[in-house]
Amino acid sequence: MDDREILKQFEKRSETAIEACTEKYGRILSRIAFNVLGSEEDAEECVNDALLRVWNSVPPEAPADLAAYLCRITRNLSIDRLRANKALRRGGEILQAETELLECLPARDDVEQELEEKEFTALLDRFLEGLKPEARKLFVRRYWYLDSVRQIAKELGVGESKVKMSLLRSRRALREFLQKEGIDV
Amino acid sequence: MKEGEMIRALGEIRDEYITEALPEKTAPRRKKKVFRWIAAAAACLLLGLYLWPYLPFGRLENRLLMAAGRSHLLSWQSNAQEFAILPLGENEAEYYRVYSGSSGAAEGKDLKPFIGELYLQKDGRSFYRVKGLTALNYLIGESREGGMVLWTFHSFCNGSWTFGQLWKAVYGIESADDIKSVSTSCFPRDNTDSGKKAQKSMRMVKLTGRDDITRFYELFKDLNAFESFSGLSWDYRQTLDRYPYSFAVRDDAPDPEFQEEMMGERVLTVSSQDGTNFDGWIYTAPYGLLYHADAVSAQLPEDKAAEAAALLGIR
């Protein structure tokens, strides 16, 4: 079933929509949740919560990109759950990913006042727009999907060193980009 | 911005970047039934071939990993989700728990037949040697939750050490006489069509002569190594001079630099006299560096790097 048909099923309030989402996107949603939470049980519950959230929000919402919509909700719910569980110490890839990204962050405490989160996301969008597609894909796989370097390398059929190198370059580029945007790094 | 909000802010990037990087094609593809049967038959054949080494007469390491629930047919990982710091030789070593499957929740119920002598007790937990394995690259011990699981040596914890010290402490290799052979294989980092053709042209060797093995051991035993996380070894590498080795990269290489990097590298498998294989060593000739897990060596001087490259069939 294609995404347009799935959305129609949501509009009709047909549970077929949930079944279709599970069949089509269940694996990737579970993977995102597991990457964040490091627990299969928690991940499964998160995916169920995400599907319920979509059921309750569509309609009235009509996402233009169902895959991204589902993935984003799952990711956000998983992060919420991780924090709620106070499980950061036991977290999976998210801890490593955060550590790697922290080097790009300004050290000042008042940055939050300078830049609202939406503005910061807009900056990230502009940064990603400037990356080459391959580098962007690796960056998003690592820091959005929170896949491990090994997993990315394996699935893309490249060496781990190439993935690490690309991520290193992208992080450096992000740091420079933020500096140019006036963020005091 | 607080820690963690970077990840959160990144979560709101444009949809197009998310779908562009989708890890897998999620839509199931419809295939004709005949192809399904052929695929099923091929899968059975591959499964049979795959399971061959795990039968009772297979390699101990393979049987051990199978018992721990780790299978190459499944996604697996031995990462730092749970690790243990244990004394090893004159140093302390970091052991990673071997996980299996996407759940990462394998309990080594079948590990019982592999439990050997008690290696040590730490923090109320017991760690055992693997029966029949003299090396300490694997241990069987209690997980945080209490079940018996498999642990694998990752690296020494701090400071620097030599590969000779590592070989001795982990693998019981105290001299060249303890090594039976050293084999090279390709690190297939370039999986493009061009890269695969390039791999076929690369020369692989198996060192079995005592002189060659002694040269190999002498070249690397005193080489210092240190642990390097998350790509820092690449930062370090960039500070080094690249030795002037060039390789005949194919004309159709989409990324010549990347392909050349592959051609200058070899994965090394060291076999001890008792027939145990120790994998996971990577030598890169243009930089004269030896990698093991997250450890990277100091740079071999140019003359010794040339000798190593010649010995390992890289040049």
Short mmCIF file of C-alpha atoms in Angstrom, two decimals, chain B:
data_model
loop_
_atom_site.label_atom_id
_atom_site.label_comp_id
_atom_site.label_asym_id
_atom_site.label_seq_id
_atom_site.Cartn_x
_atom_site.Cartn_y
_atom_site.Cartn_z
CA MET B 1 21.91 25.12 24.61
CA LYS B 2 22.00 22.25 27.02
CA GLU B 3 23.59 18.94 26.28
CA GLY B 4 21.13 16.77 24.42
CA GLU B 5 19.27 19.65 22.84
CA MET B 6 21.60 19.45 19.87
CA ILE B 7 20.21 16.00 19.20
CA ARG B 8 16.70 17.33 19.76
CA ALA B 9 17.23 20.31 17.42
CA LEU B 10 18.65 17.99 14.81
CA GLY B 11 15.47 15.95 15.13
CA GLU B 12 13.50 18.76 13.49
CA ILE B 13 15.47 18.98 10.26
CA ARG B 14 13.66 18.92 6.93
CA ASP B 15 11.73 15.81 5.93
CA GLU B 16 13.71 15.46 2.72
CA TYR B 17 16.95 14.84 4.61
CA ILE B 18 15.29 12.16 6.72
CA THR B 19 13.80 10.26 3.81
CA GLU B 20 16.97 10.68 1.76
CA ALA B 21 18.90 8.77 4.43
CA LEU B 22 16.28 6.10 5.18
CA PRO B 23 18.38 3.08 6.20
CA GLU B 24 16.49 0.56 4.16
CA LYS B 25 13.96 0.29 1.45
CA THR B 26 10.92 -0.43 3.49
CA ALA B 27 8.37 -1.32 0.85
CA PRO B 28 8.12 -5.09 0.40
CA ARG B 29 8.71 -6.06 -3.20
CA ARG B 30 6.44 -8.50 -4.89
CA LYS B 31 8.21 -11.34 -6.58
CA LYS B 32 6.99 -14.17 -8.63
CA LYS B 33 6.54 -17.41 -6.74
CA VAL B 34 9.21 -19.20 -8.74
CA PHE B 35 11.79 -16.69 -7.62
CA ARG B 36 10.69 -17.18 -4.05
CA TRP B 37 11.31 -20.91 -4.32
CA ILE B 38 14.69 -20.37 -5.91
CA ALA B 39 15.56 -17.85 -3.22
CA ALA B 40 14.41 -20.26 -0.50
CA ALA B 41 16.50 -23.10 -1.95
CA ALA B 42 19.54 -20.85 -2.25
CA ALA B 43 19.02 -19.66 1.32
CA CYS B 44 18.88 -23.28 2.57
CA LEU B 45 22.08 -24.06 0.71
CA LEU B 46 23.83 -21.01 2.12
CA LEU B 47 22.56 -21.80 5.59
CA GLY B 48 23.96 -25.31 5.31
CA LEU B 49 27.32 -24.01 4.18
CA TYR B 50 27.26 -21.38 6.85
CA LEU B 51 26.48 -23.77 9.68
CA TRP B 52 29.21 -26.19 8.64
CA PRO B 53 31.91 -24.70 10.86
CA TYR B 54 29.58 -24.62 13.84
CA LEU B 55 29.15 -28.35 13.94
CA PRO B 56 31.04 -30.06 16.76
CA PHE B 57 34.17 -30.44 14.65
CA GLY B 58 34.13 -26.75 13.65
CA ARG B 59 36.44 -24.04 14.96
CA LEU B 60 36.21 -23.44 18.69
CA GLU B 61 35.73 -19.70 18.23
CA ASN B 62 32.84 -20.21 15.84
CA ARG B 63 31.15 -22.70 18.15
CA LEU B 64 31.68 -20.34 21.06
CA LEU B 65 30.13 -17.40 19.24
CA MET B 66 27.27 -19.58 18.10
CA ALA B 67 26.63 -20.63 21.68
CA ALA B 68 26.70 -16.99 22.77
CA GLY B 69 23.93 -16.36 20.30
CA ARG B 70 26.07 -14.38 17.92
CA SER B 71 25.60 -15.37 14.35
CA HIS B 72 26.84 -13.74 11.22
CA LEU B 73 23.38 -14.28 9.83
CA LEU B 74 22.08 -11.88 12.42
CA SER B 75 23.19 -8.41 13.09
CA TRP B 76 25.51 -8.54 16.04
CA GLN B 77 27.60 -6.23 18.05
CA SER B 78 30.18 -6.29 20.78
CA ASN B 79 30.09 -2.72 21.89
CA ALA B 80 30.44 -0.67 24.99
CA GLN B 81 26.82 -1.00 26.05
CA GLU B 82 28.31 -3.15 28.79
CA PHE B 83 31.98 -3.44 29.49
CA ALA B 84 34.19 -4.72 32.28
CA ILE B 85 37.62 -3.55 33.39
CA LEU B 86 39.70 -6.57 34.31
CA PRO B 87 43.36 -7.05 35.22
CA LEU B 88 45.35 -8.51 32.37
CA GLY B 89 49.09 -9.03 32.52
CA GLU B 90 50.68 -5.91 33.94
CA ASN B 91 47.85 -3.69 32.83
CA GLU B 92 44.08 -3.46 32.98
CA ALA B 93 42.00 -4.35 30.00
CA GLU B 94 38.58 -3.42 28.76
CA TYR B 95 36.36 -6.35 27.78
CA TYR B 96 33.16 -5.77 25.83
CA ARG B 97 30.13 -7.94 26.20
CA VAL B 98 29.26 -9.82 23.01
CA TYR B 99 25.68 -9.13 22.04
CA SER B 100 23.65 -10.84 19.41
CA GLY B 101 20.67 -10.09 17.29
CA SER B 102 18.98 -6.75 17.00
CA SER B 103 17.76 -6.99 20.56
CA GLY B 104 21.28 -7.15 21.95
CA ALA B 105 19.87 -9.31 24.68
CA ALA B 106 21.50 -12.67 24.15
CA GLU B 107 21.89 -14.73 27.26
CA GLY B 108 24.60 -17.28 26.88
CA LYS B 109 22.57 -20.22 28.14
CA ASP B 110 24.51 -22.55 25.88
CA LEU B 111 27.87 -21.30 27.13
CA LYS B 112 27.97 -23.76 30.01
CA PRO B 113 29.99 -26.41 28.13
CA PHE B 114 32.61 -23.76 27.31
CA ILE B 115 33.23 -22.57 30.87
CA GLY B 116 36.79 -23.35 31.88
CA GLU B 117 38.87 -22.45 34.92
CA LEU B 118 38.03 -19.44 37.05
CA TYR B 119 40.05 -16.49 35.75
CA LEU B 120 39.17 -14.00 38.45
CA GLN B 121 36.45 -12.55 40.60
CA LYS B 122 35.80 -8.85 40.57
CA ASP B 123 33.07 -6.84 42.27
CA GLY B 124 31.34 -10.05 43.21
CA ARG B 125 31.26 -11.30 39.63
CA SER B 126 33.13 -14.33 38.34
CA PHE B 127 34.92 -14.52 35.01
CA TYR B 128 36.06 -17.82 33.54
CA ARG B 129 38.49 -18.83 30.85
CA VAL B 130 37.06 -20.53 27.79
CA LYS B 131 37.66 -24.25 27.97
CA GLY B 132 40.19 -25.33 25.37
CA LEU B 133 41.34 -21.77 24.65
CA THR B 134 44.68 -20.70 26.06
CA ALA B 135 44.23 -17.12 24.89
CA LEU B 136 42.33 -14.55 26.91
CA ASN B 137 40.65 -12.83 23.98
CA TYR B 138 37.38 -14.35 25.20
CA LEU B 139 36.10 -14.79 28.74
CA ILE B 140 32.80 -16.07 30.04
CA GLY B 141 31.46 -14.08 32.95
CA GLU B 142 28.45 -12.64 34.64
CA SER B 143 26.66 -9.71 33.07
CA ARG B 144 25.29 -6.78 34.99
CA GLU B 145 21.97 -8.59 35.20
CA GLY B 146 23.62 -11.72 36.48
CA GLY B 147 23.47 -14.21 33.58
CA MET B 148 26.57 -15.79 32.09
CA VAL B 149 27.60 -14.06 28.88
CA LEU B 150 30.56 -13.93 26.55
CA TRP B 151 33.11 -11.14 26.82
CA THR B 152 35.72 -10.20 24.27
CA PHE B 153 38.96 -8.35 24.79
CA HIS B 154 38.77 -4.83 23.40
CA SER B 155 41.89 -2.99 24.46
CA PHE B 156 44.12 -2.09 27.34
CA CYS B 157 42.71 0.74 29.37
CA ASN B 158 45.23 3.47 29.64
CA GLY B 159 48.58 4.71 28.56
CA SER B 160 50.40 3.06 25.75
CA TRP B 161 51.62 -0.47 25.34
CA THR B 162 53.43 -2.49 22.76
CA PHE B 163 51.90 -5.05 20.47
CA GLY B 164 54.34 -7.56 21.94
CA GLN B 165 52.80 -6.98 25.37
CA LEU B 166 49.31 -7.32 23.92
CA TRP B 167 50.15 -10.53 22.08
CA LYS B 168 51.69 -12.01 25.20
CA ALA B 169 48.95 -11.01 27.65
CA VAL B 170 45.96 -11.73 25.44
CA TYR B 171 47.07 -14.44 23.07
CA GLY B 172 49.96 -16.05 24.94
CA ILE B 173 52.34 -15.30 22.07
CA GLU B 174 55.69 -14.65 23.71
CA SER B 175 57.98 -15.08 20.74
CA ALA B 176 57.94 -15.70 17.01
CA ASP B 177 58.12 -19.42 17.78
CA ASP B 178 54.55 -19.24 19.11
CA ILE B 179 53.27 -18.10 15.72
CA LYS B 180 52.47 -20.71 13.13
CA SER B 181 51.49 -18.46 10.23
CA VAL B 182 50.41 -14.97 9.27
CA SER B 183 47.87 -14.55 6.48
CA THR B 184 46.83 -11.38 4.72
CA SER B 185 43.47 -10.58 3.23
CA CYS B 186 41.83 -7.56 1.73
CA PHE B 187 39.91 -5.06 3.80
CA PRO B 188 37.07 -4.63 1.29
CA ARG B 189 36.32 -1.03 2.00
CA ASP B 190 35.67 -0.21 -1.66
CA ASN B 191 32.62 -2.21 -2.68
CA THR B 192 32.05 -0.55 -6.00
CA ASP B 193 32.42 -2.68 -9.14
CA SER B 194 35.75 -1.00 -9.73
CA GLY B 195 36.79 -1.66 -6.14
CA LYS B 196 35.91 -5.36 -6.40
CA LYS B 197 38.03 -5.70 -9.53
CA ALA B 198 40.86 -3.89 -7.78
CA GLN B 199 40.62 -6.36 -4.89
CA LYS B 200 41.18 -9.26 -7.27
CA SER B 201 44.41 -7.68 -8.43
CA MET B 202 45.78 -7.33 -4.91
CA ARG B 203 48.43 -9.78 -3.81
CA MET B 204 47.79 -11.79 -0.66
CA VAL B 205 50.40 -13.80 1.18
CA LYS B 206 50.62 -16.43 3.88
CA LEU B 207 53.82 -16.36 5.89
CA THR B 208 54.81 -19.80 7.11
CA GLY B 209 58.62 -19.73 6.94
CA ARG B 210 60.37 -19.21 10.27
CA ASP B 211 62.48 -16.35 8.92
CA ASP B 212 59.45 -14.46 7.60
CA ILE B 213 57.49 -14.97 10.82
CA THR B 214 60.45 -13.83 12.91
CA ARG B 215 60.78 -10.71 10.75
CA PHE B 216 57.07 -10.06 11.18
CA TYR B 217 57.25 -10.49 14.96
CA GLU B 218 60.37 -8.35 15.31
CA LEU B 219 58.89 -5.56 13.20
CA PHE B 220 55.78 -5.16 15.31
CA LYS B 221 56.50 -6.46 18.80
CA ASP B 222 58.09 -3.27 20.14
CA LEU B 223 55.72 -0.96 18.32
CA ASN B 224 53.82 1.23 20.75
CA ALA B 225 50.06 1.38 20.55
CA PHE B 226 47.44 3.47 22.23
CA GLU B 227 43.68 3.47 22.40
CA SER B 228 41.88 5.90 20.17
CA PHE B 229 38.14 6.49 20.17
CA SER B 230 35.68 7.88 17.67
CA GLY B 231 37.88 8.72 14.79
CA LEU B 232 40.64 10.34 16.81
CA SER B 233 43.05 7.91 15.18
CA TRP B 234 42.26 9.66 11.90
CA ASP B 235 43.09 13.02 13.39
CA TYR B 236 46.32 11.48 14.56
CA ARG B 237 46.98 9.95 11.16
CA GLN B 238 46.59 13.29 9.48
CA THR B 239 49.51 14.58 11.50
CA LEU B 240 51.80 11.92 10.03
CA ASP B 241 53.79 11.96 6.83
CA ARG B 242 52.45 9.56 4.24
CA TYR B 243 55.20 7.38 2.83
CA PRO B 244 55.55 7.72 -0.93
CA TYR B 245 53.88 4.46 -1.90
CA SER B 246 51.58 4.55 -4.87
CA PHE B 247 49.31 1.86 -6.18
CA ALA B 248 47.84 1.31 -9.63
CA VAL B 249 44.31 2.48 -9.09
CA ARG B 250 41.81 1.48 -11.78
CA ASP B 251 40.76 4.11 -14.32
CA ASP B 252 37.11 3.55 -13.48
CA ALA B 253 37.58 4.11 -9.74
CA PRO B 254 34.85 6.51 -8.58
CA ASP B 255 37.05 7.61 -5.70
CA PRO B 256 40.70 6.96 -6.62
CA GLU B 257 42.05 8.13 -3.27
CA PHE B 258 39.74 5.80 -1.43
CA GLN B 259 40.60 2.85 -3.65
CA GLU B 260 44.30 3.50 -3.22
CA GLU B 261 43.83 3.52 0.53
CA MET B 262 42.28 0.07 0.26
CA MET B 263 45.15 -1.22 -1.86
CA GLY B 264 47.66 -0.14 0.74
CA GLU B 265 45.93 -2.04 3.54
CA ARG B 266 45.83 -5.65 4.63
CA VAL B 267 43.83 -7.49 7.25
CA LEU B 268 46.17 -9.80 9.14
CA THR B 269 45.24 -13.14 10.65
CA VAL B 270 47.81 -14.51 13.04
CA SER B 271 47.61 -18.26 13.75
CA SER B 272 49.26 -19.61 16.85
CA GLN B 273 50.94 -22.99 17.10
CA ASP B 274 47.84 -24.48 18.74
CA GLY B 275 45.80 -23.56 15.68
CA THR B 276 43.94 -20.60 17.14
CA ASN B 277 43.41 -17.70 14.74
CA PHE B 278 43.57 -14.13 15.91
CA ASP B 279 41.80 -11.78 13.53
CA GLY B 280 41.18 -8.11 13.43
CA TRP B 281 44.61 -6.65 12.76
CA ILE B 282 44.84 -4.10 9.98
CA TYR B 283 48.12 -2.80 8.64
CA THR B 284 48.20 0.28 6.42
CA ALA B 285 51.46 0.49 4.51
CA PRO B 286 51.44 4.13 3.34
CA TYR B 287 51.36 5.28 6.96
CA GLY B 288 53.15 2.34 8.58
CA LEU B 289 50.34 1.91 11.13
CA LEU B 290 48.90 -1.22 12.70
CA TYR B 291 45.34 -1.11 14.00
CA HIS B 292 43.61 -3.45 16.40
CA ALA B 293 40.04 -2.71 17.50
CA ASP B 294 40.21 0.92 18.64
CA ALA B 295 43.97 0.81 19.15
CA VAL B 296 46.41 2.34 16.73
CA SER B 297 50.17 2.01 16.71
CA ALA B 298 52.93 4.54 16.53
CA GLN B 299 54.25 5.02 13.00
CA LEU B 300 56.86 2.56 11.79
CA PRO B 301 59.98 4.33 10.52
CA GLU B 302 60.09 4.49 6.72
CA ASP B 303 62.70 1.75 6.30
CA LYS B 304 60.79 -0.64 8.56
CA ALA B 305 57.48 0.30 6.93
CA ALA B 306 59.01 -0.60 3.56
CA GLU B 307 60.20 -3.91 4.98
CA ALA B 308 56.75 -4.66 6.40
CA ALA B 309 55.05 -3.74 3.12
CA ALA B 310 57.35 -6.06 1.18
CA LEU B 311 56.90 -8.87 3.71
CA LEU B 312 53.11 -8.61 3.62
CA GLY B 313 52.99 -8.48 -0.16
CA ILE B 314 51.67 -4.95 -0.28
CA ARG B 315 54.50 -3.58 -2.42
#
